[in-house]
Coordinates of C-alpha atoms (C1' of nucleotides) in Angstrom, one line a residue:
Chain A
M227 CA 105.6 118.0 103.9
D228 CA 103.8 115.6 102.1
T229 CA 105.0 112.4 103.0
L230 CA 102.2 110.8 105.2
E231 CA 104.1 108.4 107.3
T232 CA 102.9 104.8 107.5
R233 CA 102.2 105.0 111.6
E234 CA 100.1 107.7 110.8
L235 CA 97.9 106.3 108.6
R236 CA 97.4 103.5 110.9
Y237 CA 96.8 105.8 113.3
F238 CA 93.9 107.5 111.4
M239 CA 92.7 104.0 110.2
A240 CA 91.9 103.1 114.1
V241 CA 90.7 106.3 114.7
A242 CA 88.3 106.6 111.7
E243 CA 87.1 102.8 112.2
E244 CA 86.5 103.0 115.9
L245 CA 85.2 106.5 115.3
H246 CA 86.4 106.6 119.5
F247 CA 89.7 107.8 120.7
G248 CA 89.6 105.9 123.5
R249 CA 89.7 102.3 122.0
A250 CA 91.3 103.1 118.8
A251 CA 94.3 104.2 121.4
E252 CA 93.5 100.8 123.1
R253 CA 93.4 98.5 119.8
L254 CA 97.1 100.9 118.5
G255 CA 98.2 99.8 122.2
M256 CA 98.7 103.4 123.4
A257 CA 97.7 106.2 125.5
Q258 CA 95.0 108.1 124.1
P259 CA 96.6 111.8 124.3
P260 CA 99.7 111.3 121.6
L261 CA 97.0 109.3 119.5
S262 CA 95.2 112.8 119.5
R263 CA 97.9 114.7 118.9
A264 CA 99.2 112.3 116.4
I265 CA 95.8 112.8 114.5
Q266 CA 95.9 116.7 114.5
Q267 CA 99.4 116.6 113.2
L268 CA 98.5 114.9 110.6
E269 CA 95.0 117.1 110.0
R270 CA 97.9 120.1 110.3
R271 CA 100.5 118.4 107.7
L272 CA 97.3 117.9 105.0
G273 CA 95.8 121.0 105.6
V274 CA 92.6 119.5 106.1
C275 CA 90.1 118.7 108.7
L276 CA 89.3 114.8 108.7
L277 CA 87.5 114.6 112.1
E278 CA 84.6 116.3 113.0
R279 CA 84.8 116.5 116.2
N280 CA 81.5 116.5 118.0
R281 CA 80.6 116.9 121.9
R282 CA 80.1 113.1 121.8
G283 CA 82.5 111.2 119.7
V284 CA 83.6 111.8 116.6
A285 CA 82.4 111.9 113.1
L286 CA 84.3 112.0 109.8
T287 CA 84.5 114.4 107.3
G288 CA 84.3 114.0 103.3
A289 CA 88.3 114.0 103.0
G290 CA 88.4 111.9 106.2
E291 CA 85.9 109.3 104.1
V292 CA 88.3 109.6 101.5
L293 CA 91.4 109.1 103.0
L294 CA 89.9 106.2 104.9
H295 CA 89.5 104.5 101.7
E296 CA 93.1 105.7 100.0
G297 CA 94.7 104.4 103.2
R298 CA 93.2 100.9 103.7
A299 CA 95.0 100.5 100.0
A300 CA 98.1 102.4 100.6
L301 CA 98.5 100.6 104.2
D302 CA 97.7 96.8 102.3
A303 CA 100.3 97.8 99.7
T304 CA 102.8 98.6 102.3
T305 CA 102.4 95.5 104.3
A306 CA 102.3 93.4 100.9
A307 CA 105.8 95.1 100.1
A308 CA 107.1 93.9 103.1
R309 CA 105.4 90.7 103.2
R310 CA 106.7 89.8 100.0
T311 CA 110.3 91.1 100.2
R312 CA 110.5 88.8 103.5
R313 CA 108.7 85.9 101.5
A314 CA 111.7 86.7 98.5
G315 CA 114.7 86.6 100.7
G316 CA 116.2 83.8 103.2
A317 CA 117.7 82.1 99.8
D318 CA 118.0 85.0 98.0
S319 CA 117.7 83.6 94.0
P320 CA 120.4 85.4 92.0
G321 CA 118.8 87.7 89.1
G322 CA 115.1 87.2 90.4
P323 CA 112.1 87.1 92.7
R324 CA 112.6 83.8 94.4
N325 CA 111.2 80.5 93.2
R326 CA 108.2 80.4 95.9
L327 CA 104.7 81.3 95.2
V328 CA 101.8 81.6 97.8
L329 CA 98.2 80.4 96.3
A330 CA 95.2 81.5 98.2
V331 CA 92.4 79.4 97.2
K332 CA 88.6 79.3 98.6
A333 CA 88.7 76.4 101.3
G334 CA 87.2 73.6 99.7
A335 CA 86.2 75.3 96.7
S336 CA 87.6 73.7 92.9
H337 CA 89.4 70.6 94.6
E338 CA 90.0 69.2 90.9
L339 CA 90.8 72.4 89.1
L340 CA 93.4 72.6 91.8
Y341 CA 94.5 69.3 91.8
K342 CA 94.7 69.6 87.9
L343 CA 96.5 72.7 88.1
L344 CA 99.1 71.9 90.7
D345 CA 100.1 68.4 88.8
A346 CA 100.3 69.9 85.5
Y347 CA 102.8 73.1 87.1
A348 CA 104.8 70.5 89.0
A349 CA 105.6 69.0 85.8
E350 CA 107.0 72.1 84.2
P351 CA 110.9 72.4 84.0
D352 CA 111.6 74.9 86.7
A353 CA 108.5 74.9 88.3
A354 CA 109.0 77.3 91.9
E355 CA 107.2 75.5 94.6
I356 CA 103.6 76.5 95.4
E357 CA 102.1 77.0 99.2
V358 CA 98.7 76.6 98.9
L359 CA 97.0 79.0 101.2
P360 CA 93.1 78.3 102.3
S361 CA 91.7 81.2 102.8
G362 CA 88.0 82.1 104.1
T363 CA 85.0 82.9 102.1
C364 CA 85.9 85.5 99.4
E365 CA 88.7 87.0 100.8
Q366 CA 91.4 86.5 98.3
G367 CA 91.0 89.2 97.1
E368 CA 92.3 91.1 100.2
M369 CA 95.2 88.6 100.6
L370 CA 96.3 89.6 97.3
R371 CA 96.1 92.6 98.0
D372 CA 97.9 92.5 101.4
G373 CA 100.4 90.6 100.1
R374 CA 99.3 87.4 101.8
A375 CA 99.3 85.9 98.8
D376 CA 100.8 86.2 95.2
V377 CA 98.1 84.5 92.6
A378 CA 94.6 83.4 93.8
L379 CA 91.9 81.1 92.4
M380 CA 89.3 83.5 92.6
H381 CA 85.1 82.6 91.7
A382 CA 83.5 85.7 89.8
P383 CA 80.6 86.7 90.5
F384 CA 81.3 86.3 94.4
N385 CA 85.0 87.7 94.1
S386 CA 85.7 91.3 92.3
L387 CA 88.3 91.0 89.9
A388 CA 88.5 94.7 90.3
G389 CA 92.2 96.3 90.6
F390 CA 93.7 92.7 89.6
D391 CA 94.7 90.7 86.1
S392 CA 93.0 87.7 86.1
E393 CA 92.5 84.6 83.2
E394 CA 89.4 82.5 82.8
L395 CA 89.5 79.2 83.7
L396 CA 85.8 77.5 84.1
T397 CA 82.3 78.2 83.6
E398 CA 79.9 75.9 85.2
G399 CA 76.7 76.0 86.5
Q400 CA 75.2 76.1 90.3
I401 CA 73.4 73.5 92.1
A402 CA 71.5 73.6 95.1
I403 CA 72.4 70.6 97.9
L404 CA 69.4 69.2 99.7
P405 CA 68.7 66.5 102.3
A406 CA 67.8 63.1 100.1
G407 CA 65.0 62.4 101.7
H408 CA 63.5 65.9 100.8
P409 CA 60.9 66.4 98.8
L410 CA 62.6 68.7 96.2
A411 CA 65.6 66.4 95.9
A412 CA 63.2 64.7 93.6
H413 CA 62.7 67.9 91.1
K414 CA 65.1 67.4 88.1
T415 CA 65.5 71.2 88.4
L416 CA 65.1 74.0 90.9
S417 CA 64.9 78.1 90.6
L418 CA 66.6 80.2 92.9
A419 CA 63.4 81.7 94.5
E420 CA 62.1 77.8 95.0
V421 CA 65.4 77.1 97.1
G422 CA 65.5 80.6 98.9
D423 CA 61.9 80.1 100.0
I424 CA 61.6 76.5 101.4
P425 CA 59.6 76.7 105.0
D426 CA 61.4 74.3 106.6
L427 CA 64.8 74.0 104.4
P428 CA 66.0 78.0 105.7
L429 CA 69.3 78.8 103.1
A430 CA 72.5 77.9 105.1
R431 CA 74.5 81.5 105.8
F432 CA 77.8 81.9 105.4
S433 CA 80.8 83.8 107.3
R434 CA 82.2 87.1 105.9
H435 CA 84.6 88.6 107.8
G436 CA 83.1 87.0 110.6
T437 CA 79.5 88.5 110.4
Y438 CA 76.7 86.7 108.6
P439 CA 74.4 87.9 106.2
P440 CA 70.5 88.0 108.2
G441 CA 68.2 85.0 107.6
P442 CA 66.6 82.2 109.5
G443 CA 69.1 79.6 108.1
P444 CA 72.1 78.6 110.0
E445 CA 75.5 80.2 110.4
I446 CA 78.1 78.2 108.1
H447 CA 82.1 78.3 109.1
D448 CA 83.0 75.0 107.8
Q449 CA 82.4 72.5 105.0
T450 CA 81.8 69.5 107.1
Q451 CA 79.4 71.3 109.3
L452 CA 77.8 72.5 106.7
A453 CA 77.4 68.8 105.3
Q454 CA 76.5 67.7 108.6
L455 CA 73.7 70.1 108.5
I456 CA 72.3 69.4 105.0
A457 CA 71.7 65.6 105.8
L458 CA 70.1 66.0 109.0
G459 CA 67.6 67.9 106.6
R460 CA 68.5 71.5 108.9
T461 CA 69.3 73.4 105.6
V462 CA 70.0 73.6 101.9
A463 CA 72.7 75.4 100.2
V464 CA 73.9 76.3 96.8
F465 CA 77.5 75.7 95.1
P466 CA 79.0 75.7 92.1
D467 CA 78.9 72.4 90.1
S468 CA 82.0 71.0 91.3
A469 CA 81.1 70.7 94.6
R470 CA 79.6 67.5 93.7
A471 CA 82.9 66.3 94.5
W472 CA 82.2 66.5 98.3
L473 CA 78.4 65.1 98.7
W474 CA 77.6 62.9 101.0
A475 CA 74.9 59.6 100.4
E476 CA 72.7 61.6 102.6
H477 CA 73.0 64.8 99.9
T478 CA 71.2 65.4 96.6
A479 CA 71.8 67.5 94.1
V480 CA 69.6 69.7 92.1
P481 CA 70.6 71.8 89.2
L482 CA 69.9 75.5 89.3
T483 CA 68.1 77.2 86.5
D484 CA 68.3 80.6 87.0
A485 CA 71.8 81.2 89.2
P486 CA 74.1 82.6 87.5
P487 CA 77.2 80.5 86.2
V488 CA 80.3 80.8 88.7
V489 CA 83.6 81.5 86.7
T490 CA 86.6 80.4 88.7
H491 CA 89.5 82.4 87.3
I492 CA 93.1 82.5 88.4
A493 CA 93.9 86.2 89.2
W494 CA 97.2 88.2 90.5
P495 CA 97.9 91.6 91.4
A496 CA 98.4 93.6 88.1
H497 CA 102.0 94.9 89.1
S498 CA 103.4 91.4 89.1
R499 CA 106.8 90.8 87.1
S500 CA 107.6 87.4 88.5
L501 CA 108.7 84.7 86.3
A502 CA 107.2 82.1 88.3
L503 CA 103.9 83.4 88.3
A504 CA 104.0 83.7 84.2
G505 CA 104.8 80.0 84.3
L506 CA 101.7 79.4 86.6
I507 CA 99.5 81.2 84.8
R508 CA 100.8 79.9 81.5
T509 CA 99.9 76.1 82.9
A510 CA 96.6 77.4 84.4
T511 CA 95.4 78.5 80.8
R512 CA 96.0 75.8 79.0
L513 CA 94.2 73.3 81.1
Chain B
M49 CA 108.0 94.7 113.7
D50 CA 106.8 94.3 110.7
T51 CA 105.6 98.2 109.8
L52 CA 108.0 99.5 107.5
E53 CA 107.3 103.1 107.5
T54 CA 107.2 105.1 104.3
R55 CA 110.7 106.9 105.2
E56 CA 112.3 103.9 105.3
L57 CA 110.4 102.9 101.6
R58 CA 111.6 106.3 100.4
Y59 CA 115.3 105.9 101.2
F60 CA 115.1 102.3 100.0
M61 CA 113.8 103.3 96.9
A62 CA 116.5 106.1 96.0
V63 CA 119.2 103.4 97.1
A64 CA 118.0 101.1 94.5
E65 CA 117.9 103.3 92.2
E66 CA 121.0 105.6 92.4
L67 CA 122.9 101.9 93.2
H68 CA 125.4 104.6 95.2
F69 CA 124.7 105.5 99.0
G70 CA 126.3 109.1 98.2
R71 CA 124.4 110.1 95.5
A72 CA 121.3 108.5 97.1
A73 CA 121.5 110.5 100.1
E74 CA 122.1 113.8 98.2
R75 CA 118.6 113.2 96.3
L76 CA 117.3 112.9 100.0
G77 CA 118.5 115.8 101.1
M78 CA 120.6 113.9 104.1
A79 CA 124.0 112.9 104.6
Q80 CA 125.3 109.1 103.9
P81 CA 125.8 107.9 107.0
P82 CA 122.2 108.1 108.5
L83 CA 121.2 106.7 105.7
S84 CA 123.5 103.8 105.1
R85 CA 122.2 103.1 108.8
A86 CA 118.6 103.3 108.1
I87 CA 119.2 100.5 105.7
Q88 CA 121.1 98.3 107.7
Q89 CA 118.2 98.9 110.2
L90 CA 115.7 98.3 107.5
E91 CA 117.8 94.9 106.5
R92 CA 117.3 93.8 110.3
R93 CA 114.1 94.3 110.4
L94 CA 112.7 92.6 107.7
G95 CA 115.2 89.6 108.2
V96 CA 116.6 90.0 104.6
C97 CA 119.4 91.2 102.8
L98 CA 118.6 93.7 100.3
L99 CA 121.7 95.2 98.7
E100 CA 124.9 93.6 97.9
R101 CA 127.3 95.6 98.8
N102 CA 130.2 95.3 96.9
R103 CA 133.7 97.0 97.0
R104 CA 132.3 99.9 93.9
G105 CA 128.9 100.4 94.4
V106 CA 125.9 98.4 95.2
A107 CA 123.8 95.4 93.7
L108 CA 120.4 94.6 94.6
T109 CA 120.1 91.0 95.9
G110 CA 116.4 89.1 94.6
A111 CA 114.6 90.2 97.5
G112 CA 115.7 93.8 96.6
E113 CA 114.4 93.6 93.6
V114 CA 110.7 92.5 94.9
L115 CA 111.1 95.6 97.6
L116 CA 112.2 98.1 94.6
H117 CA 108.7 96.6 92.7
E118 CA 106.6 96.6 95.5
G119 CA 107.8 99.3 97.4
R120 CA 107.0 102.2 94.3
A121 CA 103.7 100.5 94.4
A122 CA 103.0 101.2 98.3
L123 CA 104.8 104.6 97.9
D124 CA 102.5 105.4 94.9
A125 CA 99.4 104.2 96.7
T126 CA 100.4 106.7 100.1
T127 CA 101.1 109.6 98.0
A128 CA 97.8 108.7 96.0
A129 CA 96.4 108.9 99.3
A130 CA 97.5 112.1 100.7
R131 CA 97.1 113.6 97.4
R132 CA 93.3 112.8 97.0
T133 CA 92.5 113.5 100.9
R134 CA 94.3 117.2 100.2
R135 CA 91.9 117.6 97.3
A136 CA 89.2 116.4 99.1
G137 CA 89.3 118.6 101.8
G138 CA 88.9 122.5 102.3
A139 CA 84.9 122.5 101.3
D140 CA 84.6 119.7 102.9
S141 CA 81.5 118.6 101.3
P142 CA 79.0 116.6 104.1
G143 CA 78.8 112.9 103.5
G144 CA 80.9 112.0 100.7
P145 CA 83.8 112.8 98.7
R146 CA 84.3 116.4 97.4
N147 CA 82.7 117.1 94.0
R148 CA 86.1 117.5 92.1
L149 CA 87.3 114.9 90.0
V150 CA 91.0 115.2 87.8
L151 CA 90.8 113.8 84.2
A152 CA 94.4 112.6 83.2
V153 CA 94.2 113.3 79.0
K154 CA 97.0 112.2 76.7
A155 CA 98.0 116.5 75.9
G156 CA 95.9 116.9 72.6
A157 CA 94.3 113.5 72.1
S158 CA 90.8 112.4 71.7
H159 CA 89.8 116.3 70.9
E160 CA 86.4 115.7 70.0
L161 CA 85.5 112.8 72.4
L162 CA 86.8 115.0 75.3
Y163 CA 84.6 117.8 74.1
K164 CA 81.4 116.0 73.7
L165 CA 82.4 114.1 77.2
L166 CA 83.0 117.3 79.3
D167 CA 79.5 118.7 78.0
A168 CA 77.6 115.8 78.1
Y169 CA 78.7 115.8 82.0
A170 CA 78.2 119.2 82.4
A171 CA 74.9 118.7 81.5
E172 CA 74.4 116.3 84.1
P173 CA 72.2 117.2 87.2
D174 CA 74.6 117.2 89.9
A175 CA 77.7 117.0 88.0
A176 CA 81.2 117.9 89.6
E177 CA 84.2 119.9 88.7
I178 CA 86.2 118.3 86.2
E179 CA 89.8 119.5 86.1
V180 CA 91.3 118.5 82.8
L181 CA 95.1 117.3 84.0
P182 CA 97.4 117.4 80.2
S183 CA 100.0 114.6 80.7
G184 CA 103.0 113.7 78.9
T185 CA 103.3 110.3 76.3
C186 CA 101.5 107.9 78.6
E187 CA 102.2 108.4 81.4
Q188 CA 98.1 108.4 82.7
G189 CA 98.5 105.6 84.5
E190 CA 100.7 106.4 86.7
M191 CA 98.8 109.7 87.3
L192 CA 96.5 108.1 88.1
R193 CA 98.4 105.6 90.6
D194 CA 100.2 108.5 92.5
G195 CA 96.8 110.3 93.0
R196 CA 97.4 113.5 90.7
A197 CA 94.6 112.2 88.7
D198 CA 91.2 110.4 89.7
V199 CA 90.4 109.0 86.2
A200 CA 91.8 108.8 83.3
L201 CA 91.9 108.6 79.2
M202 CA 93.6 106.0 78.0
H203 CA 94.7 104.4 74.6
A204 CA 94.8 100.8 74.3
P205 CA 97.3 99.5 73.7
F206 CA 99.7 101.9 74.1
N207 CA 98.7 102.5 77.6
S208 CA 98.3 99.7 79.9
L209 CA 95.1 99.0 81.8
A210 CA 96.8 96.8 83.9
G211 CA 95.3 97.4 87.6
F212 CA 92.5 99.4 86.6
D213 CA 88.9 99.3 85.8
S214 CA 88.0 100.6 82.9
E215 CA 85.2 100.8 79.8
E216 CA 85.6 101.1 76.5
L217 CA 84.7 104.3 75.0
L218 CA 85.6 104.3 71.1
T219 CA 87.8 102.3 68.7
E220 CA 89.6 104.2 65.6
G221 CA 92.0 103.2 63.1
Q222 CA 95.3 104.6 62.6
I223 CA 96.7 106.9 59.7
A224 CA 100.4 108.2 58.8
I225 CA 100.2 112.2 58.8
L226 CA 102.5 113.1 55.6
P227 CA 103.9 116.8 54.0
A228 CA 101.2 117.2 51.6
G229 CA 103.7 117.1 48.8
H230 CA 105.2 113.7 49.3
P231 CA 105.3 110.9 46.9
L232 CA 103.9 108.5 49.0
A233 CA 100.8 111.2 50.3
A234 CA 99.0 110.2 46.7
H235 CA 98.7 106.7 48.0
K236 CA 95.1 105.5 49.2
T237 CA 96.8 103.5 52.0
L238 CA 100.0 102.6 53.5
S239 CA 101.3 99.8 55.4
L240 CA 103.0 100.0 58.7
A241 CA 106.0 98.8 57.1
E242 CA 106.1 101.6 54.5
V243 CA 105.7 104.4 56.7
G244 CA 108.3 103.6 59.0
D245 CA 110.9 102.6 56.0
I246 CA 110.7 106.4 53.8
P247 CA 114.3 107.1 53.4
D248 CA 113.5 111.1 53.1
L249 CA 111.3 111.0 56.2
P250 CA 112.2 109.5 59.3
L251 CA 109.4 108.4 61.9
A252 CA 109.1 111.0 64.4
R253 CA 110.3 109.8 68.0
F254 CA 108.0 110.9 71.2
S255 CA 109.1 111.4 74.3
R256 CA 108.5 108.3 77.1
H257 CA 109.1 109.6 80.6
G258 CA 111.9 111.9 79.4
T259 CA 114.0 109.4 77.2
Y260 CA 113.4 108.8 73.0
P261 CA 113.4 105.6 71.5
P262 CA 116.6 105.1 69.2
G263 CA 115.9 105.9 65.6
P264 CA 117.0 108.2 63.0
G265 CA 114.2 110.6 63.4
P266 CA 113.8 114.3 65.2
E267 CA 112.6 114.2 69.1
I268 CA 109.3 115.2 69.7
H269 CA 107.8 116.7 72.8
D270 CA 105.0 119.4 71.3
Q271 CA 102.5 119.0 68.9
T272 CA 102.8 121.5 67.2
Q273 CA 106.6 121.2 66.8
L274 CA 105.5 117.9 65.3
A275 CA 103.1 119.3 62.5
Q276 CA 105.5 122.0 61.7
L277 CA 108.5 119.5 61.6
I278 CA 106.0 117.5 58.8
A279 CA 104.8 120.5 56.9
L280 CA 108.6 120.9 56.5
G281 CA 108.8 117.6 55.3
R282 CA 110.9 116.3 57.8
T283 CA 109.3 113.9 59.1
V284 CA 106.2 112.0 59.3
A285 CA 104.0 110.3 62.0
V286 CA 101.4 107.9 63.0
F287 CA 98.2 108.7 64.9
P288 CA 94.8 107.8 65.7
D289 CA 91.9 108.6 63.0
S290 CA 91.0 111.7 65.0
A291 CA 94.2 113.2 64.4
R292 CA 92.7 114.5 61.4
A293 CA 90.5 117.1 64.1
W294 CA 94.4 119.2 63.6
L295 CA 95.8 118.4 60.4
W296 CA 97.2 121.4 58.4
A297 CA 96.9 122.4 54.6
E298 CA 100.2 121.1 54.6
H299 CA 99.4 118.0 55.7
T300 CA 97.8 114.7 54.8
A301 CA 96.4 111.8 56.2
V302 CA 96.5 108.5 54.8
P303 CA 94.5 105.4 56.3
L304 CA 97.1 102.4 57.6
T305 CA 95.7 99.2 56.9
D306 CA 98.0 96.9 59.2
A307 CA 98.0 99.2 62.4
P308 CA 96.4 97.7 65.4
P309 CA 93.4 99.7 66.0
V310 CA 93.3 102.4 69.2
V311 CA 90.9 101.8 71.6
T312 CA 90.5 104.7 73.9
H313 CA 88.8 103.7 77.4
I314 CA 87.8 105.6 80.3
A315 CA 89.9 104.8 83.5
W316 CA 90.1 104.9 87.1
P317 CA 91.4 103.0 90.2
A318 CA 90.1 99.6 90.8
H319 CA 88.8 100.9 94.6
S320 CA 87.3 104.1 93.5
R321 CA 84.2 104.9 95.2
S322 CA 83.3 108.4 94.5
L323 CA 79.5 109.3 93.0
A324 CA 80.9 112.3 91.6
L325 CA 83.2 109.1 89.0
A326 CA 80.4 106.9 88.6
G327 CA 78.4 109.8 87.5
L328 CA 81.2 110.6 84.7
I329 CA 82.1 106.9 83.7
R330 CA 78.1 106.8 83.3
T331 CA 78.0 109.6 81.2
A332 CA 81.3 108.4 79.3
T333 CA 79.5 104.5 78.2
R334 CA 75.9 106.7 77.2
L335 CA 78.2 108.9 74.5
Chain C
dC79 C1' 154.9 100.1 95.8
dG80 C1' 153.2 103.5 98.3
dT81 C1' 149.6 107.0 98.1
dC82 C1' 145.4 109.1 96.7
dG83 C1' 140.6 109.1 95.8
dG84 C1' 136.2 107.3 96.4
dT85 C1' 133.2 103.9 98.5
dG86 C1' 130.5 102.2 102.3
dA87 C1' 130.6 101.4 107.5
dT88 C1' 131.5 103.4 112.4
dA89 C1' 131.5 105.9 116.6
dC90 C1' 129.6 109.8 118.8
dC91 C1' 126.6 113.6 119.8
dT92 C1' 122.4 116.2 119.9
dA93 C1' 118.3 117.7 119.5
dC94 C1' 113.6 116.7 118.2
dC95 C1' 109.6 113.9 118.9
dG96 C1' 106.9 110.2 120.1
dG97 C1' 105.0 108.3 124.0
dG98 C1' 103.7 108.5 128.7
dT99 C1' 100.8 110.4 132.8
dA100 C1' 98.0 114.3 134.9
dT101 C1' 94.7 117.1 134.4
dG102 C1' 91.4 120.2 131.5
dA103 C1' 87.6 122.1 129.5
dC104 C1' 83.3 120.9 127.8
dA105 C1' 78.9 118.6 127.2
dG106 C1' 75.1 115.2 128.9
dG107 C1' 72.5 112.6 131.9
dG108 C1' 71.0 111.3 136.1
Chain D
dC58 C1' 74.0 120.6 139.9
dC59 C1' 77.0 116.8 140.4
dC60 C1' 79.1 113.1 137.8
dT61 C1' 80.9 110.8 133.7
dG62 C1' 82.4 110.6 129.7
dT63 C1' 84.7 112.5 125.8
dC64 C1' 89.0 114.5 123.4
dA65 C1' 92.3 118.4 124.3
dT66 C1' 96.2 120.4 126.8
dA67 C1' 100.6 120.5 129.8
dC68 C1' 104.6 118.4 130.8
dC69 C1' 108.3 115.3 131.0
dC70 C1' 111.3 111.2 129.2
dG71 C1' 113.8 108.3 126.5
dG72 C1' 114.3 106.8 121.8
dT73 C1' 116.1 107.5 117.3
dA74 C1' 116.7 110.1 113.6
dG75 C1' 120.0 112.9 111.7
dG76 C1' 124.9 115.5 111.5
dT77 C1' 130.0 115.2 112.0
dA78 C1' 134.4 113.3 112.3
dT79 C1' 136.5 109.5 111.3
dC80 C1' 137.9 104.2 110.1
dA81 C1' 138.2 100.3 107.3
dC82 C1' 138.4 99.1 102.2
dC83 C1' 140.1 98.2 97.8
dG84 C1' 141.2 99.8 93.2
dA85 C1' 143.6 103.5 90.1
dC86 C1' 147.7 105.5 89.1
dG87 C1' 151.9 107.6 89.4

DNA sequence: CGTCGGTGATACCTACCGGGTATGACAGGG
DNA sequence: CCCTGTCATACCCGGTAGGTATCACCGACG
């Protein structure tokens, strides 16, 4: 009576995101009429009007928006349960979650820290196997939420730590990475305003969930590509200090005076109760 | 193929908690055979062995324990979605969650703070309606998780803030509440050790989820009952400083020197995006 | 040592409901 | 005024969730 099956949630999410029964049905791999009926049943069961059926298309009601947000969290939690259970399966270790952890890391970031962490942890007495999962820009949070990862290295203020437990690992300043030949590369320091407003060097734009922020700069989805574009004098980028590790000869790093410091955290779902995870966290905080 | 219906989750949770198919089926209001089959299907779909069927009864495998924990979170999230959606329904306010908030408070705690908060918030321009939900000892977290509440007043270190966003509101010391006539009531201060070891005044035990910690003291489930027992010289209790508000004439409050300070927070689910909630938090932090 | 009680698993049946197809109702746009 | 695109309705079918009856197993106990 008040149960809310995940199937219904999936259906509603599709409709709420597409705002179109036909497209939503297609995305779900089903026909439109059963979808309509399912949503109607859902509304009746909840005793709530979720969608405003206008002549042309569909709009969310207030309750619909609530269910869109809360349902996303619920679906993530459900798929996380499935994934983590699967991962714990196979060789079911007696008396506890299996000794395997998936660590999400922003691809290419925190080289050195990651290296030290894996190294130190591997030396621990009963270390679990760590699978490093490179993630796209800033989606470590989603990976923790939907169970693709068990623990993540996250970078405040880019990642939001809301909803996770975390420990601070490292604080660093930020640098601008410029073509070595560029006039600004001679400066000892720069400000964000100076870097963001160079006529011949538009700021690179990084993809987030497949979309790019507006601006004149090139769209980046690969660090090598970015490095090349900088080397060719086509763009400039801002990175944490540790990015110096991968600079090319054609690059120059200039510290930024007014950029917010980047704090690298190790973060995990607040309800985690895994021994292996606890060990990794302990190792990380002792680095 | 990887979907994990909530029905299956409910079934598994019942079996995992009861460790007995018959009782679990009864609790679920169904017969035992379909339940057995459902669990088997679940195991096949996940490709994982969840339960160890022994001759007598059932035991959880490692994967089963993972699913027990993760599934609890997932089920809480879905029932939270249902509850919050229902609550937002009815008069669906255009363009946003409905103006109603449920605030969970430990029954009888933080009188004055709560009063000031509600008062200050009611004076705000477009204040939402606040429903105050008294909760049993320390279960505000569960209420936030499963959607019975939208926001809570929590008291570190008794409540765990893990998984929630929170703001600190108030820090206070703790006091021992003694019968006025007792010899120790004459002291200016006391230590935890002194209070916990009074031969004729065993420490009161408060219920948590229907169970009580071990000890000689009386079992308390009602503040009035506790007050009476103290007044009668039968027990002693430790409370935050603000408990002075409800002391009787027959009570004496003695500050504790070594008790950890109690920090009252306002806490809410990290993913919340409600305007009304934001307003309440803003009001609370300005108190 | 045989039987009984209690466990979970199996066999089989039924009814419901999730999903498909065909079609309707309705509003805008040309 | 029809045509198009939208969501809703009507109807049918098959899968499956759930029920009952029963089995297979083992431990306890007389």
